[in-house]
Coordinates of C-alpha atoms in Angstrom, one line a residue:
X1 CA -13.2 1.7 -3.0
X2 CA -13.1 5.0 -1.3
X3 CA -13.5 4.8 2.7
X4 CA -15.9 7.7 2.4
X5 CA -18.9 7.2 0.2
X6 CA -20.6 9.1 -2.7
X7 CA -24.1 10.2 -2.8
X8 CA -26.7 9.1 -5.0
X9 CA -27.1 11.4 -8.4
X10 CA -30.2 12.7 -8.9
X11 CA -32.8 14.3 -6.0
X12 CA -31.5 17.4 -4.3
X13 CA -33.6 19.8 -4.3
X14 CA -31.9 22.8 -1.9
X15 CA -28.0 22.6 -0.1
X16 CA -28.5 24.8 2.9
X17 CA -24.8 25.7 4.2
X18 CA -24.3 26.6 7.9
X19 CA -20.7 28.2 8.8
X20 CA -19.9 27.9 12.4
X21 CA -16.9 29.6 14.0
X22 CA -16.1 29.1 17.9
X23 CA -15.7 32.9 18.6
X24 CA -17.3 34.1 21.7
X25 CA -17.7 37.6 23.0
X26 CA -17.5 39.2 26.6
X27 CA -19.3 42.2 27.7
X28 CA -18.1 44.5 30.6
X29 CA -20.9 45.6 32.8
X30 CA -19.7 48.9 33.6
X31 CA -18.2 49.8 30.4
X32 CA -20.5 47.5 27.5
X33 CA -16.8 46.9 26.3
X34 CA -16.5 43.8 24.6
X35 CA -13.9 41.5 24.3
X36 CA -14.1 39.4 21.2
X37 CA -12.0 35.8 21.6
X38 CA -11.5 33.5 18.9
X39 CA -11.0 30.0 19.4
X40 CA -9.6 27.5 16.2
X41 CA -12.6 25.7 15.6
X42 CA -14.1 26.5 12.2
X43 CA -16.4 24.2 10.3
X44 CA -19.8 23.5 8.1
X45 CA -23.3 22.1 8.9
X46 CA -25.3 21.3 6.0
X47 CA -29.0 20.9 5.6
X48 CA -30.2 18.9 2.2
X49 CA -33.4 18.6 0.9
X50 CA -34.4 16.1 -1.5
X51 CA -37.5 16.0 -3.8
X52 CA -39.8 13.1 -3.6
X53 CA -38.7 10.6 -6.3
X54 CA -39.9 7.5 -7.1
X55 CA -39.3 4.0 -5.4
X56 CA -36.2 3.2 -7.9
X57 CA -34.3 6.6 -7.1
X58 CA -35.7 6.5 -3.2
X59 CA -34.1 2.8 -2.6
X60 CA -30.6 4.3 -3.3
X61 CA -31.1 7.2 -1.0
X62 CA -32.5 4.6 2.0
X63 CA -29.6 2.1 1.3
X64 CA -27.0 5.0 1.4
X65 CA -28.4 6.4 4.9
X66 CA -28.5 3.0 6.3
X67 CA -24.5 2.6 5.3
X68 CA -23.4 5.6 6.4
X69 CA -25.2 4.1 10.1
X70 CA -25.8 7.6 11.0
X71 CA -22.9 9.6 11.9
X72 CA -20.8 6.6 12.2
X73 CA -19.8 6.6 8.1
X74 CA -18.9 9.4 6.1
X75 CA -19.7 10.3 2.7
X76 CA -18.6 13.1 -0.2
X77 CA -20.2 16.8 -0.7
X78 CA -19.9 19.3 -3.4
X79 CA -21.6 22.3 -3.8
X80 CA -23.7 21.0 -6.7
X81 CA -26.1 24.1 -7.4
X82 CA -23.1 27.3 -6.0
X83 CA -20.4 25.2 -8.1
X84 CA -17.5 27.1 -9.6
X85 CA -17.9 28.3 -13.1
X86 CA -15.5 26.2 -15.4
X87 CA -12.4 27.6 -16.3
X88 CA -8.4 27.0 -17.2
X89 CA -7.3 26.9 -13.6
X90 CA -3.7 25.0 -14.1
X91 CA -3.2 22.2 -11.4
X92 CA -2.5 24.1 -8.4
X93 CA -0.6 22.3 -5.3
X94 CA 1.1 23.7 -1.8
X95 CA 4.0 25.4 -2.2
X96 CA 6.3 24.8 1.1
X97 CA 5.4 22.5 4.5
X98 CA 4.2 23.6 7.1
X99 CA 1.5 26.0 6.3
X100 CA -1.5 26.9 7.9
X101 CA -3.9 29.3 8.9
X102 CA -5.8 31.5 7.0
X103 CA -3.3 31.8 3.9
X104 CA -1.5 29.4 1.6
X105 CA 0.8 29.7 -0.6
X106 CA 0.6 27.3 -4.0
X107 CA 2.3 26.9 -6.9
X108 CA 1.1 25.4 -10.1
X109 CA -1.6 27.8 -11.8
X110 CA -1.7 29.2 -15.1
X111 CA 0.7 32.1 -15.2
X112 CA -0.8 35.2 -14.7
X113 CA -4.3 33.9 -14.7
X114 CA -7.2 33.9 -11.9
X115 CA -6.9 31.2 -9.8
X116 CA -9.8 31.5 -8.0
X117 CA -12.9 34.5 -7.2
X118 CA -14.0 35.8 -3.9
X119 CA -16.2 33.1 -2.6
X120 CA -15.6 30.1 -4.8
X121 CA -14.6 26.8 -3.5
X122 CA -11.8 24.5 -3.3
X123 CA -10.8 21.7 -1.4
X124 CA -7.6 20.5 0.4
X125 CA -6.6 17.3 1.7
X126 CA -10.8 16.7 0.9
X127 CA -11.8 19.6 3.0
X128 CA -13.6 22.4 1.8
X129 CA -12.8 25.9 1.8
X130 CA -13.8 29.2 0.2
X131 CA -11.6 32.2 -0.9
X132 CA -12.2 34.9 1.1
X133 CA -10.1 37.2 -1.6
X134 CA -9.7 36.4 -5.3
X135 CA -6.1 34.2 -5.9
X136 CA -4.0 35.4 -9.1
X137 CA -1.2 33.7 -10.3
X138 CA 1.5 35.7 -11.0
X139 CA 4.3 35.0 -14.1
X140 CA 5.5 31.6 -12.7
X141 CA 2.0 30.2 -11.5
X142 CA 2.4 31.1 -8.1
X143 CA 0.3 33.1 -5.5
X144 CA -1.6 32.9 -1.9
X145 CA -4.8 32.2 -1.2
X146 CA -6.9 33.3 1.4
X147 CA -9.3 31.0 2.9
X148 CA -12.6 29.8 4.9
X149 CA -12.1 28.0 7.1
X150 CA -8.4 27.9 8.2
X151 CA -5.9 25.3 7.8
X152 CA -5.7 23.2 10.3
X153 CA -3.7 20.5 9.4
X154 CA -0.6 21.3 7.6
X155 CA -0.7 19.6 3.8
X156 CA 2.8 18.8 3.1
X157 CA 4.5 20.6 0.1
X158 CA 3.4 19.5 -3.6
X159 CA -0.4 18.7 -2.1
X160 CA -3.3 19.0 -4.5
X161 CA -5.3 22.0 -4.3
X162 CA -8.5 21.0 -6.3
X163 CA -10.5 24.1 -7.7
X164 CA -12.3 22.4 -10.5
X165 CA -13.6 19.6 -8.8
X166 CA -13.7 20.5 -5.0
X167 CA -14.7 18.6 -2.0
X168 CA -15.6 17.6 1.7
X169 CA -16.1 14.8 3.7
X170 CA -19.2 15.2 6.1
X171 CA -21.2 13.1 8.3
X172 CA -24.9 12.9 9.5
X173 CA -26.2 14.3 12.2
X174 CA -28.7 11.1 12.4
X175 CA -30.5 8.9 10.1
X176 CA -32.5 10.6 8.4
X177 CA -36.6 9.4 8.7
X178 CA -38.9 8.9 5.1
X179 CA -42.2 8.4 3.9
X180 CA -44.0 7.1 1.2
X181 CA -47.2 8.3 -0.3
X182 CA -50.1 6.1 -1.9
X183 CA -48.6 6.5 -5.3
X184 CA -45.2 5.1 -4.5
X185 CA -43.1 8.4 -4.1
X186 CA -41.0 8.9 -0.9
X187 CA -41.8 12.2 0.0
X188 CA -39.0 14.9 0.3
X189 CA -36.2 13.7 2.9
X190 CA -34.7 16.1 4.9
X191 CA -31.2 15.3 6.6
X192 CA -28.9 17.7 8.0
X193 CA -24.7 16.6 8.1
X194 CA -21.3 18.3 9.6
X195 CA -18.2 18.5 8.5
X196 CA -15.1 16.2 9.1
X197 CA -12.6 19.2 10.2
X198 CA -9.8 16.3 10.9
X199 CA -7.3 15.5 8.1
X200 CA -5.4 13.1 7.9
X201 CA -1.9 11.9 5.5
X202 CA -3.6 9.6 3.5
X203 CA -6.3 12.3 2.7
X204 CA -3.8 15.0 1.4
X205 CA -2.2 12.1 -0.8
X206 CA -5.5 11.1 -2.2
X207 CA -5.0 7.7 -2.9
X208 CA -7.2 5.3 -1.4
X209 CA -6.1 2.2 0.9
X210 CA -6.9 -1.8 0.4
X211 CA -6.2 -1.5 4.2
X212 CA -5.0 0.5 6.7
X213 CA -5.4 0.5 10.5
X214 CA -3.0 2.0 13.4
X215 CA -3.1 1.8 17.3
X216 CA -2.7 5.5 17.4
X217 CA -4.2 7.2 14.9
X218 CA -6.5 7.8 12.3
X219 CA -5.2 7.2 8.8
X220 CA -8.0 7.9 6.6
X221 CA -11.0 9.1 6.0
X222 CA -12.0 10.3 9.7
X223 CA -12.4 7.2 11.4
X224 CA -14.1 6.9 14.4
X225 CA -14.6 3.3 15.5
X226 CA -12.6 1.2 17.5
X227 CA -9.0 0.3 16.1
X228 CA -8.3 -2.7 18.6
X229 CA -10.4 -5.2 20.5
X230 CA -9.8 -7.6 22.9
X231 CA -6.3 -9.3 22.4
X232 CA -5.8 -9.3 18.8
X233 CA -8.6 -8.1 16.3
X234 CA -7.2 -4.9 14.1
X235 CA -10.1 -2.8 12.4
X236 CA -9.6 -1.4 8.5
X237 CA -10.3 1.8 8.7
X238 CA -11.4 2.0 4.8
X239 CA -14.8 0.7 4.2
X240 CA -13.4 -1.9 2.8
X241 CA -13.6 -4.0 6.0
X242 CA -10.6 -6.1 5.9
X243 CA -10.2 -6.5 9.5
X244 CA -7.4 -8.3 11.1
X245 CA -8.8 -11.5 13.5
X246 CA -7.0 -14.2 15.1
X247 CA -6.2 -17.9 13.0
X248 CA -8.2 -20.1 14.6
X249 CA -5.5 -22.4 15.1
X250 CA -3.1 -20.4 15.8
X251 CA -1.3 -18.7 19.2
X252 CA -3.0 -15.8 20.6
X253 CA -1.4 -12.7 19.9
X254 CA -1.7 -9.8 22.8
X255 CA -2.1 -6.6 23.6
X256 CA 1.2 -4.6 25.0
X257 CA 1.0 -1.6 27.3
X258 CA 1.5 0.7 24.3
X259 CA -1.7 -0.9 22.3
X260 CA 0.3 -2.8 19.7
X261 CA 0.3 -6.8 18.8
X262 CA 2.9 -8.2 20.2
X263 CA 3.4 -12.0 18.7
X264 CA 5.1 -14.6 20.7
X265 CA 8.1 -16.1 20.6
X266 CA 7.7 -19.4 20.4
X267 CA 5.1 -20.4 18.8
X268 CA 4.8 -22.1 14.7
X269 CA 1.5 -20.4 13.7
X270 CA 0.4 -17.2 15.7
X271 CA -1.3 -14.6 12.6
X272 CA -3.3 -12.7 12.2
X273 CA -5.4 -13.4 8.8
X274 CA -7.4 -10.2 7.0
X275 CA -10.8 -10.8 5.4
X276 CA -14.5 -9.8 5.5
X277 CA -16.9 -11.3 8.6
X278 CA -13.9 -13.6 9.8
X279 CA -13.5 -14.9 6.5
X280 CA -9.7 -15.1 5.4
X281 CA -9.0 -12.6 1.9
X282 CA -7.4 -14.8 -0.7
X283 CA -4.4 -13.1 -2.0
X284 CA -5.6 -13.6 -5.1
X285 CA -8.1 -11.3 -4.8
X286 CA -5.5 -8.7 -4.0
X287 CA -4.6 -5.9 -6.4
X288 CA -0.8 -6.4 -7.9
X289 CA 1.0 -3.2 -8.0
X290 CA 0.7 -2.4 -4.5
X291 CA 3.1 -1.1 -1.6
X292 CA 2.7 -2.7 2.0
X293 CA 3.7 -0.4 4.6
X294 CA 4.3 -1.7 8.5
X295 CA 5.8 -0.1 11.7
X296 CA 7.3 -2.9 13.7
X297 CA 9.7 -3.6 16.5
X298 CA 11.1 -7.1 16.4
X299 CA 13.9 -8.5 18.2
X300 CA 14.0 -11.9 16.5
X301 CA 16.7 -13.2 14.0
X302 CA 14.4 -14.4 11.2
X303 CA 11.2 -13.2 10.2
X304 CA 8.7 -13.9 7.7
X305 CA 6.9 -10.4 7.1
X306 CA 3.7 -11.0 5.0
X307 CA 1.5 -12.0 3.2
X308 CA 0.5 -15.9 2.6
X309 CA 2.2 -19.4 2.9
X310 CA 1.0 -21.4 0.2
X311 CA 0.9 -25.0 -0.9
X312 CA 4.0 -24.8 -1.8
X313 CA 6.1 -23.3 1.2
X314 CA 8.0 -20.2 -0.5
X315 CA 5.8 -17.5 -1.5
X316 CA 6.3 -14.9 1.3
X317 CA 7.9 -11.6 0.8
X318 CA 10.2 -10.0 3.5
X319 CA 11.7 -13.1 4.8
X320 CA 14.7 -12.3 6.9
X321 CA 17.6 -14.3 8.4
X322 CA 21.1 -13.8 9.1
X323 CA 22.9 -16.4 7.3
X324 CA 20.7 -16.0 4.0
X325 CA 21.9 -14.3 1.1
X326 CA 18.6 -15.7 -0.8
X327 CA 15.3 -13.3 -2.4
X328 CA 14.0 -12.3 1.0
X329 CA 10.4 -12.1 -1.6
X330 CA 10.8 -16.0 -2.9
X331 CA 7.6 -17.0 -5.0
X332 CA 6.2 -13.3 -5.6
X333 CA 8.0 -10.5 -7.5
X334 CA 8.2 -7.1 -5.5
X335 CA 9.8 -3.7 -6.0
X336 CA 12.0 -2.2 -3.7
X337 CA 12.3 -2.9 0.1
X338 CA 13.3 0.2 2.7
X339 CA 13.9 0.2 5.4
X340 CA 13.4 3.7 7.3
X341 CA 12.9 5.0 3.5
X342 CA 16.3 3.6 2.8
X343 CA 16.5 0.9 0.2
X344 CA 17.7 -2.6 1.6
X345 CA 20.7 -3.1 -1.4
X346 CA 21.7 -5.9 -1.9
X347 CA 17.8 -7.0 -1.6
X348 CA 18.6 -10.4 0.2
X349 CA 17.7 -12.5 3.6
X350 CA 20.7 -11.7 5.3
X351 CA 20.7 -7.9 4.6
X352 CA 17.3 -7.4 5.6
X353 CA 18.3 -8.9 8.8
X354 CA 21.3 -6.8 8.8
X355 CA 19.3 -3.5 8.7
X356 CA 16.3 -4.5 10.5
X357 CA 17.4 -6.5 13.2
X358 CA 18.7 -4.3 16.7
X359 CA 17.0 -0.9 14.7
X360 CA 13.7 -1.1 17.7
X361 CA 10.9 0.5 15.6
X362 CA 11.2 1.1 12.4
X363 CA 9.2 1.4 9.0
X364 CA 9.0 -1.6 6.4
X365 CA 8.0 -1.0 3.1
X366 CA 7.8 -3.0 0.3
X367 CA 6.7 -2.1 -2.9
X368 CA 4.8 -3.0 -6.4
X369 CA 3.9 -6.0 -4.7
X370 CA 2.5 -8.8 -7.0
X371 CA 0.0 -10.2 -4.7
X372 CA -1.6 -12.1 -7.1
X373 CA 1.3 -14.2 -7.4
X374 CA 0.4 -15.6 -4.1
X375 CA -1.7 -18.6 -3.2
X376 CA -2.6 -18.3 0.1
X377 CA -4.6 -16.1 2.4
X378 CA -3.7 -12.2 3.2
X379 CA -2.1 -12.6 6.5
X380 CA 0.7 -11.3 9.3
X381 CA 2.4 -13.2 11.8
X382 CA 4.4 -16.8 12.0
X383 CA 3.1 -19.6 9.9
X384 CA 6.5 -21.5 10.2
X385 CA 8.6 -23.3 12.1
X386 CA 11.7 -21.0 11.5
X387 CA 10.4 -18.1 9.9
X388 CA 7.6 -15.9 11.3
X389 CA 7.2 -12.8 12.7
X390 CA 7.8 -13.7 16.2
X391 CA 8.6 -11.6 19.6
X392 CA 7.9 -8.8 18.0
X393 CA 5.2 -5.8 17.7
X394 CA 3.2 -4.6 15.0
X395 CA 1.8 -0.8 15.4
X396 CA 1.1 0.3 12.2
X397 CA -0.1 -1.3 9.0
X398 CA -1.6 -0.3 5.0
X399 CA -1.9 -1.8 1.9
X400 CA -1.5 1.2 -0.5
X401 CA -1.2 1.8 -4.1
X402 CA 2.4 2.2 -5.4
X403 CA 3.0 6.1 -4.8
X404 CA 5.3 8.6 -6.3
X405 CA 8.9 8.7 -5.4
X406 CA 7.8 12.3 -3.5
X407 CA 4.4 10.8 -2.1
X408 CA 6.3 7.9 -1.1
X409 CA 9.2 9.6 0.9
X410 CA 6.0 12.1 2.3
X411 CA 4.3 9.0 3.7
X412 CA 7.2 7.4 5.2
X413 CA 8.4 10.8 7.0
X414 CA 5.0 11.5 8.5
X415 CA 4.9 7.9 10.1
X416 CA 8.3 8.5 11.2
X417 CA 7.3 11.4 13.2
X418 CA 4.1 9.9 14.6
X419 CA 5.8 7.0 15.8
X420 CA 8.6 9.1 17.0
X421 CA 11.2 7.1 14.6
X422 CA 14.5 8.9 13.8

């Protein structure tokens, strides 16, 4: 499930779309010189109109307004009536980091074919833009093109550039009111919505997270609510509303001065179980295939990273301890384990510990995780009397699917450099 949603099909009527740039203009009172200043912020309203439609259709739209809760959800837009005609575009994608502004390069289009017109849309990191100037590729697919509105948040090198199918994530101004007539038609709904202008990693990689939740940052899909509350609740920023919440019976886990879970040291149960309304997610219920991805800081010699502690007392993965040279993953098959990006080889106890253990923060990942394999609940934190995550701090945390080799090593660089890991 996508964080942002999709609108219903059927029942627009008229897209009304509003550019707004933040460019103001001074005037000289002696002179009527002006002075035009331009300011980064460039971004879309958009008005919709819907027909009236009968009680079936109408139902969707209401139960889509009341999700979206306003302008706290967000929710997917194309241009479905000023759509770009269809055409051999190639698969077009950034070529070099670091770009932004009102030019990109890409690579990837058909060789010395039209990549886009004056006008059309496409969509980056699921924001749209227009081309200001038609885009040709030239004899290897390459070329630059010249958008509305600017880049504002550098895509790294190899992101999509979707022309066929493009883009953007918006939010509503308000709910939107209705009414019905005598014959059971909700009359045409009006309901105006801006544009999410932030973008974020997990956007430009397109793939879409079982969980994911940081104390600094927005990972996905704008959020905008609360990431941490009281001592120890984590909110998913996905709609898929796996929050983090205390075990009942376990030690409290608390807040540090930096915002991230710290658990204590001594302790057997302090975790922190995911789920729906306080209600533990089975691992079971987890898709197999998956990467888990955590920023951490512990300082303890044997640690039971994640995910469930069934009846029978070995399916964990990520178990580390210095005199081990066992599966650190016993009961559940996983991929790799990096550490940092770098693999953990030979994949045992001990040289997890070994490469973990004295680093301060650092990113775990572990991947094509077999959840399913598991028969406990999802969870983080100690469950044991020698192993658990204990004394140290959790900032950062996903559930992703299993990514490319390049995606992969994009992911784990920009979490690097937001945490400020070497």
């Amino acid at each position: 499930m996508s964080s942002s949603l999709t609108m219903p099909s059927g029942g627009v009527r008229e897209i009304t779309w509003i550019p707004q740039s933040a460019v103001a203009v001074t005037t000289s009172p002696f002179s009527y010189a002006k002075q035009v200043h331009k300011f980064p912020a460039q971004a879309r309203q958009v008005k919709i109109k819907l027909a009236p439609m009968s009680a079936a259709t109408a139902r969707n739209w209401i139960a889509f307004f009341a999700r979206l809760n306003g302008p706290e959800g967000t929710f997917f837009l194309s241009d479905t009536v000023g759509q770009n005609p269809t055409l051999s575009r190639g698969t077009p994608t950034v070529n070099g980091a670091s770009q932004t502004g009102k030019e990109i390069v890409y690579a990837g289009g058909i060789a010395d074919t039209i990549l886009v017109n004056a006008g059309e849309w496409l969509s980056i990191g699921n924001r749209l833009h227009q081309a200001t100037e038609g885009a040709s590729s030239d004899g290897s697919g390459e070329g630059i093109l010249r958008l509305w509105p600017e880049v504002m948040d550098a895509p790294f090198s190899g992101a999509s550039i979707e022309v066929d199918n493009p883009r953007g994530r918006f939010r509503l101004d308000e709910i939107p009111s209705y009414t019905w007539s005598v014959n059971r038609l909700m009359q045409g709904v009006v309901f105006t919505a801006t544009e999410v202008v932030k973008t974020n990693i997990l956007d430009f990689l397109n793939i879409e997270p079982v969980f994911a939740a940081s104390v600094t940052r927005d990972l996905y899909g704008g959020f905008g609510g609360p990431r941490y509350l009281g001592t120890s609740k984590i909110y998913d920023q996905t709609v898929n509303r796996n929050h983090a919440f205390p075990n009942a019976s376990g030690a409290a886990v608390t807040q540090n001065a930096d915002n991230s879970w710290l658990f204590p040291t001594t302790t057997t149960k302090a975790m922190l179980n995911f789920g729906r309304t306080e209600e533990a997610l089975q691992c079971s219920a987890m898709p197999n295939d998956h990467t888990a991805i955590c920023v951490i800081n512990t300082n303890s010699q044997s640690f039971q990273m994640l995910w469930s502690r069934g009846s029978t007392g070995t399916d964990w993965f990520g178990r580390s301890y210095y005199g081990s040279t066992g599966a650190p993953n016993s009961g559940v098959t996983v991929g790799d384990f990096r550490v940092n990006g770098t693999v953990v080889n030979p994949k045992t106890t001990r040289q997890l510990y070994l490469d973990t253990n004295g680093v301060g923060k650092l990113v775990l990942t572990v991947e094509a995780v077999q959840f399913q394999q598991m028969s406990g609940t999802f969870a983080f934190g100690v469950q044991h009397a020698t192993f658990g995550f204990r004394g140290g701090s959790l900032y950062e945390l996903m559930v992703i699917p299993d990514l490319s080799a390049t995606k992969r090593d994009v992911l784990i660089d920009n979490i690097k450099a937001a945490h400020g890991i070497s």
